mmCIF file of C-alpha atoms in Angstrom:
data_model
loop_
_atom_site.group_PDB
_atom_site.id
_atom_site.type_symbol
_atom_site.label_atom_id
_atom_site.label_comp_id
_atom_site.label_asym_id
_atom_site.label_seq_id
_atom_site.Cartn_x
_atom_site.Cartn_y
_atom_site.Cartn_z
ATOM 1 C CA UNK A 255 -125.352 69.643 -40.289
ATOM 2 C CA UNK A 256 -123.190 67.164 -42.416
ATOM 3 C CA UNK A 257 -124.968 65.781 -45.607
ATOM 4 C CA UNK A 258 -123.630 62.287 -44.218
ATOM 5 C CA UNK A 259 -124.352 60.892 -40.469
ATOM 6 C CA UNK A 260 -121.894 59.604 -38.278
ATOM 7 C CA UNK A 261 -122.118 58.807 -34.446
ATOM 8 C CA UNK A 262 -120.531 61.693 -32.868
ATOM 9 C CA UNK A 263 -118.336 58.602 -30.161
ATOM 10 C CA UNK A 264 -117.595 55.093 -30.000
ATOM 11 C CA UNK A 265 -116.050 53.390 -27.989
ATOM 12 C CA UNK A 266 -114.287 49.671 -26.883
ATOM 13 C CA UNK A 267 -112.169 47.899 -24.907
ATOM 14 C CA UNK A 268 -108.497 46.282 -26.672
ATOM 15 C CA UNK A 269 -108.933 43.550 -28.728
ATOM 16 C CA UNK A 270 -112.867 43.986 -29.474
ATOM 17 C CA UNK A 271 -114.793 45.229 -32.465
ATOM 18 C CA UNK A 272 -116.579 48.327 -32.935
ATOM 19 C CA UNK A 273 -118.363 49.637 -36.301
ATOM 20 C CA UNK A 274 -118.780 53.247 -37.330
ATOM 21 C CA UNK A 275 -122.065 53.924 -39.249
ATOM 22 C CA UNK A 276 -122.370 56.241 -42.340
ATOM 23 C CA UNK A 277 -125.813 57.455 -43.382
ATOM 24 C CA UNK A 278 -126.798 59.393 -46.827
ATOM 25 C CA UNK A 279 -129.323 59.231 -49.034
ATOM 26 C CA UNK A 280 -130.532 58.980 -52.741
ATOM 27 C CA UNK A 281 -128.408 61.953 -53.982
ATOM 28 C CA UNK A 282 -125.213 60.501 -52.693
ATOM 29 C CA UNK A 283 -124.822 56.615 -50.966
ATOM 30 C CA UNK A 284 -128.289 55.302 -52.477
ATOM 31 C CA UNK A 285 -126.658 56.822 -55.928
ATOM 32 C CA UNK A 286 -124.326 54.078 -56.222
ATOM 33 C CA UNK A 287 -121.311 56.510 -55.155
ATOM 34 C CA UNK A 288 -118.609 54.925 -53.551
ATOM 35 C CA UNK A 289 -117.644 55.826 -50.020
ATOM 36 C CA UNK A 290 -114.292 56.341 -48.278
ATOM 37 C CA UNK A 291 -112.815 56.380 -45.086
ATOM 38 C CA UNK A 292 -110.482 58.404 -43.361
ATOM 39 C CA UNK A 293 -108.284 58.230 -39.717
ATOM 40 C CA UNK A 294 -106.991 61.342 -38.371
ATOM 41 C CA UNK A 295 -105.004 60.917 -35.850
ATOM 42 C CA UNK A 296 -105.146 63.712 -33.332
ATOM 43 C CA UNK A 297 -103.225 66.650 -34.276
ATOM 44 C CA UNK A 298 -102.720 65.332 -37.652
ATOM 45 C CA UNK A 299 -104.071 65.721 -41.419
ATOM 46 C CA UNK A 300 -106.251 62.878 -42.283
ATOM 47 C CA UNK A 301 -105.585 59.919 -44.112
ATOM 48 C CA UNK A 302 -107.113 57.664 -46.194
ATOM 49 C CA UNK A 303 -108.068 54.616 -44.837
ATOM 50 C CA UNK A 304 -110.812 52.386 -46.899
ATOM 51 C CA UNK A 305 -111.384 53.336 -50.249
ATOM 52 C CA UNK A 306 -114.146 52.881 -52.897
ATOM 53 C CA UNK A 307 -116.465 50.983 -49.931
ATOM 54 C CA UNK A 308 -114.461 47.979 -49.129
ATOM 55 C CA UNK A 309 -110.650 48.754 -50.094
ATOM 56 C CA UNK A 310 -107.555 49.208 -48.054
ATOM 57 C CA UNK A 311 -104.481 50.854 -49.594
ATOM 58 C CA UNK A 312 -101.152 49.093 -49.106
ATOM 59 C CA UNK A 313 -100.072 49.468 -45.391
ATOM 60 C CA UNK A 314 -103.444 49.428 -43.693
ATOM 61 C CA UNK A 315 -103.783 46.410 -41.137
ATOM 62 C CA UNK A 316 -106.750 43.975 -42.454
ATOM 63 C CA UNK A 317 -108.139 44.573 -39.084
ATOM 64 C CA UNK A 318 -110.012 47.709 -40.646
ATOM 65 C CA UNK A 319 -112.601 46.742 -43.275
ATOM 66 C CA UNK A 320 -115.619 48.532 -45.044
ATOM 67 C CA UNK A 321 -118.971 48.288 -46.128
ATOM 68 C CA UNK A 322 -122.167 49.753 -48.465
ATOM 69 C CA UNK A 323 -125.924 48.960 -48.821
ATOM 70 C CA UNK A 324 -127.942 50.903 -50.029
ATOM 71 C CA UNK A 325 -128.020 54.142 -48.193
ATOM 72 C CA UNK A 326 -125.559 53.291 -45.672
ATOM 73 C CA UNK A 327 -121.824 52.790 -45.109
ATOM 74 C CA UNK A 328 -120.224 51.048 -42.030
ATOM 75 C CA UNK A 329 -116.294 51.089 -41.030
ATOM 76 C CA UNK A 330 -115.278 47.990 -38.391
ATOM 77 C CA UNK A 331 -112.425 48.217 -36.805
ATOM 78 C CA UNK A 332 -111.542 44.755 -35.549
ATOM 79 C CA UNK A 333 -109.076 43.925 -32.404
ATOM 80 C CA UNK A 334 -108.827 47.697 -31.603
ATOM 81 C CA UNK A 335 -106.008 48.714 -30.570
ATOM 82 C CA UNK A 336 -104.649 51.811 -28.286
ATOM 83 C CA UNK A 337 -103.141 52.970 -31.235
ATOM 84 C CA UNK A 338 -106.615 53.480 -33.148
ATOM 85 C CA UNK A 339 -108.015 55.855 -31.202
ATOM 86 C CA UNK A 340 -108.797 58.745 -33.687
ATOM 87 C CA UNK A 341 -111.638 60.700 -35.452
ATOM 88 C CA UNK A 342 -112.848 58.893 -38.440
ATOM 89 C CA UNK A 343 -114.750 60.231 -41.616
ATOM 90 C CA UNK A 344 -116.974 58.919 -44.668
ATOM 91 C CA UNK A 345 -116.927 60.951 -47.496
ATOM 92 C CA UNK A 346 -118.735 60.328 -51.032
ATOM 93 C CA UNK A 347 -119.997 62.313 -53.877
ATOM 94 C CA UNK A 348 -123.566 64.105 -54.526
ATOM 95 C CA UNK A 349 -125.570 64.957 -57.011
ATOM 96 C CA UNK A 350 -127.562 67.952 -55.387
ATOM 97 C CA UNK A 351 -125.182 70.328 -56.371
ATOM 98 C CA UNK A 352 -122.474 69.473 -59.074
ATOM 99 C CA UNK A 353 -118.772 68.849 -58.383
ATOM 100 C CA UNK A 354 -120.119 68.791 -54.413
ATOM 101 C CA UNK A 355 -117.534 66.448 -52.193
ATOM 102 C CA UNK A 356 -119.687 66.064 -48.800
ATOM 103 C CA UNK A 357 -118.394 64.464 -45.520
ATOM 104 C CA UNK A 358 -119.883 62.986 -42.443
ATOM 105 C CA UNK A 359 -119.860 64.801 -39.427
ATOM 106 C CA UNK A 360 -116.642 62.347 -37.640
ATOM 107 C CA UNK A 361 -116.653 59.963 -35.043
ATOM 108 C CA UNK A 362 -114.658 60.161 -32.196
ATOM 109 C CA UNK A 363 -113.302 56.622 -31.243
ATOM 110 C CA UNK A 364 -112.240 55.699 -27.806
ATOM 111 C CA UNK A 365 -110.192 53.090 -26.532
ATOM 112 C CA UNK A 366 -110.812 52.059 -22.752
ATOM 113 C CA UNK B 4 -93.125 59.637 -53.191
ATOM 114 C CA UNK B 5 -96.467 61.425 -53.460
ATOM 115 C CA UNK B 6 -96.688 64.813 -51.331
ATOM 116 C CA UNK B 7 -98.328 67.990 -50.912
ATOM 117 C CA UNK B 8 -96.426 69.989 -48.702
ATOM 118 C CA UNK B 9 -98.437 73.299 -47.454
ATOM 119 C CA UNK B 10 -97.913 76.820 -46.889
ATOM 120 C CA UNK B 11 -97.056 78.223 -43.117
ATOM 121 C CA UNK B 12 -99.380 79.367 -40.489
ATOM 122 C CA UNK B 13 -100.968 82.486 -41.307
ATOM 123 C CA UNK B 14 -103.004 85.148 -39.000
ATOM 124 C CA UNK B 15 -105.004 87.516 -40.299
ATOM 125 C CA UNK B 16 -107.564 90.532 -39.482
ATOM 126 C CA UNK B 17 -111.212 90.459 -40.371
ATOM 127 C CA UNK B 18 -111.900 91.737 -43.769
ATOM 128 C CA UNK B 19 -108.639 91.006 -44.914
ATOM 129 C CA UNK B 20 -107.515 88.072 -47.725
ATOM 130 C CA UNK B 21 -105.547 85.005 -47.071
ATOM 131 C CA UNK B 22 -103.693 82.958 -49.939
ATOM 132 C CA UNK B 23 -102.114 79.190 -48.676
ATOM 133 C CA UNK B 24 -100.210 77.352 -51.484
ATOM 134 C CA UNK B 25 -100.024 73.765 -52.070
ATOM 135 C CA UNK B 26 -97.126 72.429 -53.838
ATOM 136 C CA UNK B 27 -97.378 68.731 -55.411
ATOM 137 C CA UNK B 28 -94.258 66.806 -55.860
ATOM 138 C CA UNK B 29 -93.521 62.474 -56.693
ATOM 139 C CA UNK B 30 -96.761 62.292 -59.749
ATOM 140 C CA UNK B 31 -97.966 64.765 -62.510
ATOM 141 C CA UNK B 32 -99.201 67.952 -61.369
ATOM 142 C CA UNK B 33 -101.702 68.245 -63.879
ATOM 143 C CA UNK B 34 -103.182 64.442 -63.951
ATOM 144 C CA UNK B 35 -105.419 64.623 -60.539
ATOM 145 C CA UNK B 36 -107.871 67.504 -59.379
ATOM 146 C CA UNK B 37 -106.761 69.211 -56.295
ATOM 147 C CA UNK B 38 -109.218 70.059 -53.362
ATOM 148 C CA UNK B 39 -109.490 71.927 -50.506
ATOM 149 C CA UNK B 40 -111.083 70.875 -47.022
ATOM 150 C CA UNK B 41 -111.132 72.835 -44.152
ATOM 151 C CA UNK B 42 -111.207 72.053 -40.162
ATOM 152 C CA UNK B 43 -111.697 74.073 -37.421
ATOM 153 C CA UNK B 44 -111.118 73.943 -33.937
ATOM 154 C CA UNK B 45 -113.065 70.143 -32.705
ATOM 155 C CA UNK B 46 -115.087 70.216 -35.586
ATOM 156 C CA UNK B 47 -115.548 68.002 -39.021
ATOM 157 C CA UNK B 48 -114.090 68.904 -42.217
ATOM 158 C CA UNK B 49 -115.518 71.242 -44.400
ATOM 159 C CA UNK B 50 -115.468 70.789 -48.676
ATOM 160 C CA UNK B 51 -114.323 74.135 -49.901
ATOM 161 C CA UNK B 52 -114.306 73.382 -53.417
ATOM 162 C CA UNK B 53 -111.700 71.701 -56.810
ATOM 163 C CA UNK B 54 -109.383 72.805 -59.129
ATOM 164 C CA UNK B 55 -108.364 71.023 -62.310
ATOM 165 C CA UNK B 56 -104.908 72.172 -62.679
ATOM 166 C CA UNK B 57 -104.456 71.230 -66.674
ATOM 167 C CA UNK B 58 -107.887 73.197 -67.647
ATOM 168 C CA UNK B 59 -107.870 75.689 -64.640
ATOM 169 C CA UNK B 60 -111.367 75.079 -64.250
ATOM 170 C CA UNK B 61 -112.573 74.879 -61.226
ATOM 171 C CA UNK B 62 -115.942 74.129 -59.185
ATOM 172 C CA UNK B 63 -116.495 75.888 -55.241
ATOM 173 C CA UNK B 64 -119.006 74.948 -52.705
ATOM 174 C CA UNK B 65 -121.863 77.025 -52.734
ATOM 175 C CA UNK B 66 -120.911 78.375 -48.852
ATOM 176 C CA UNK B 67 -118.090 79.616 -49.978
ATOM 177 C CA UNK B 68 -119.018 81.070 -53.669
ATOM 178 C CA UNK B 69 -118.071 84.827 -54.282
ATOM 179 C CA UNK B 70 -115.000 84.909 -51.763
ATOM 180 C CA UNK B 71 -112.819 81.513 -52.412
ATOM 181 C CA UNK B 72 -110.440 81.773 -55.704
ATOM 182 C CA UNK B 73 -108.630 78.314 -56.362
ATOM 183 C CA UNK B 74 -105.801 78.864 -58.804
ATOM 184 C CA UNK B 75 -102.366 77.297 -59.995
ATOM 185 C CA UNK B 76 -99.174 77.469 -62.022
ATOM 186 C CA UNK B 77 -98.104 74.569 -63.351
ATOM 187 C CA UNK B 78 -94.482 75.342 -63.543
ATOM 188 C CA UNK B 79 -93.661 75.063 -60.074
ATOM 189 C CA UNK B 80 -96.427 72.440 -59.232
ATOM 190 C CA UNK B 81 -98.315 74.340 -57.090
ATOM 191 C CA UNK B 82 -102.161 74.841 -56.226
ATOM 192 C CA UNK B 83 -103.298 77.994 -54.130
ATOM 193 C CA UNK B 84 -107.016 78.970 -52.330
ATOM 194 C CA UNK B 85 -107.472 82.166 -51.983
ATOM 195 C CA UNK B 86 -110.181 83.278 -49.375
ATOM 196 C CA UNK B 87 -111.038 86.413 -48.898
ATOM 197 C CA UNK B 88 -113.398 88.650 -46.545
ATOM 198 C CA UNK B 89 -112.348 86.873 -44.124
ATOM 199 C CA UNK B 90 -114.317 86.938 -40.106
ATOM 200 C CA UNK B 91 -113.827 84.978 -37.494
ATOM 201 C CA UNK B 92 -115.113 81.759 -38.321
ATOM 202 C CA UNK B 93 -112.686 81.470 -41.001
ATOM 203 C CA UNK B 94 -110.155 80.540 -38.420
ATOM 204 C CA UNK B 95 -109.416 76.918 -39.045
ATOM 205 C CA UNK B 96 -107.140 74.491 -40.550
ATOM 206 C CA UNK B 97 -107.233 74.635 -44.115
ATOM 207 C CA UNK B 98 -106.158 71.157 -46.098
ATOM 208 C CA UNK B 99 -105.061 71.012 -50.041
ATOM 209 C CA UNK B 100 -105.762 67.131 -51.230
ATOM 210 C CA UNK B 101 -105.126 65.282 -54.458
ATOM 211 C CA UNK B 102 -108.053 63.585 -56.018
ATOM 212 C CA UNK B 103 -108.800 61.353 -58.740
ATOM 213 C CA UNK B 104 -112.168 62.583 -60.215
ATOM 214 C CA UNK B 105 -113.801 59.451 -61.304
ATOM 215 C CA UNK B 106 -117.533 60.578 -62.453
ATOM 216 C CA UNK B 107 -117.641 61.719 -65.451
ATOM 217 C CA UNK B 108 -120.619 63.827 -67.602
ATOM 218 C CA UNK B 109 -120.190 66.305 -70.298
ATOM 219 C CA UNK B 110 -116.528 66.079 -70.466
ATOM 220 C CA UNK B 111 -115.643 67.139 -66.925
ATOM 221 C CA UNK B 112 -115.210 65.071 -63.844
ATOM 222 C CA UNK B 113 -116.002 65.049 -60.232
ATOM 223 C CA UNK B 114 -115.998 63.123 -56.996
ATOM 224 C CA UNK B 115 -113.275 60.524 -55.829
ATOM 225 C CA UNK B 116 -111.166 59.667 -53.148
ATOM 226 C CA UNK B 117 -108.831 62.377 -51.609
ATOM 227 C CA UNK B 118 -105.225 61.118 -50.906
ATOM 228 C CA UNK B 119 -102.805 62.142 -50.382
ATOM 229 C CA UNK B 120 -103.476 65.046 -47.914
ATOM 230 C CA UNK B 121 -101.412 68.437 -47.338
ATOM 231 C CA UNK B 122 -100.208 69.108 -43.635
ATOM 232 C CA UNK B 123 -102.218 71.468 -43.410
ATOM 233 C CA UNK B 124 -102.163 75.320 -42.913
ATOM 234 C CA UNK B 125 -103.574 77.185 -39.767
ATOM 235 C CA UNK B 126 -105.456 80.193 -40.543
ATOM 236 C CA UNK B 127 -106.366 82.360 -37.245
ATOM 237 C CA UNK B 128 -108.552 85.668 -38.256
ATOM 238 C CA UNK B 129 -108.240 87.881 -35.205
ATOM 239 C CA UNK B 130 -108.621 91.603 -34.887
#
């Protein structure tokens, strides 16, 4: 059971949008700790993709943005693209038990 | 440019140790945390635990207390996780990370983004 909740699957067509939800709670999201985003691309280490809620490092297509309220992260993925189909992760920071990284579970995105 | 380039694939028998090295190259060694995330087979990724490599201190997730060691010599740039007792659900792919530890109390820092990522090592523990 991941501290942070992500849909195990989503899925769209090319060229629509999907989001990826990211669920926490007081001790780690609704703390004010920022949230990041990873791709990994299948048989691959993953890689950072949206940093500190609503960043992208240099080289990541604007089609990807982020988002935090509260309690709760979302990734959208904008004009998807073949090439996007991966397993995505939030990750954050939590209080409960000091120096603990915690991750969400991955989601699994498909393109049709 | 920025890299952490892994150790090879290892297999091991239950009970026995395994030690995968993680050696930093393109920014200073001892200016960013390393961590250490693990994956198996289909599943999520796993925090294992940090390392500061200019204090040596270090911090381990309460799973894996008692049986992880994360060290490092600084002379050759390189981190190393040590796990040990190891049984079959150990197999899995076992990730070294560099991280920017941004929260701050007491004097030590925690938390932050992890980039870049190691390759990645496989571990398989079979008898």
């Amino acid at each position: 059971q991941s501290v942070l909740t992500q849909p195990p699957s989503v899925s769209g067509a090319p060229g629509q949008r999907v989001t990826i939800s990211c669920t926490g709670s007081s001790s780690n999201l609704g703390a004010g700790y920022d949230v990041h985003w990873y791709q990994q691309l299948p048989g691959t280490a993953p890689k950072l993709l949206i940093y500190d809620n609503n960043n992208r490092p240099s080289g990541v297509p604007d089609r990807f943005s982020g988002s935090k309220s509260g309690t709760s992260a979302s990734l959208a993925i904008t004009g998807l693209q073949a090439e996007d189909e991966a397993d995505y992760f939030c990750q954050s920071y939590d209080t409960r038990l000091s120096g603990s990284q915690v991750f969400g579970g991955g989601t699994k995105l498909t393109v049709l | 440019q920025v890299q952490l380039v892994q150790s090879g694939a290892e297999v091991k028998k239950p009970g026995a140790s395994v030690k995968v090295s993680c050696k930093a190259s393109g920014y200073g060694f001892t200016s960013y945390d390393i961590n250490w995330v693990r994956q198996a087979t289909g599943q999520g990724l796993e925090w294992m635990g940090w390392m500061n490599p200019k204090s040596g201190n270090t911090g381990y997730a309460q799973k894996f207390q008692g049986r992880v060691t994360m060290t490092r010599n600084t002379s050759i740039n390189t981190a190393y996780m040590e796990l040990s007792s190891l049984r079959s659900e150990d197999t899995a792919v076992y990730y070294c990370a560099r991280v920017s530890a941004i929260y701050c109390t007491g004097g030590a820092c925690h938390g932050g983004l992890f980039d870049p990522w190691g390759q990645g090592t496989l571990v398989t523990v079979s008898s």
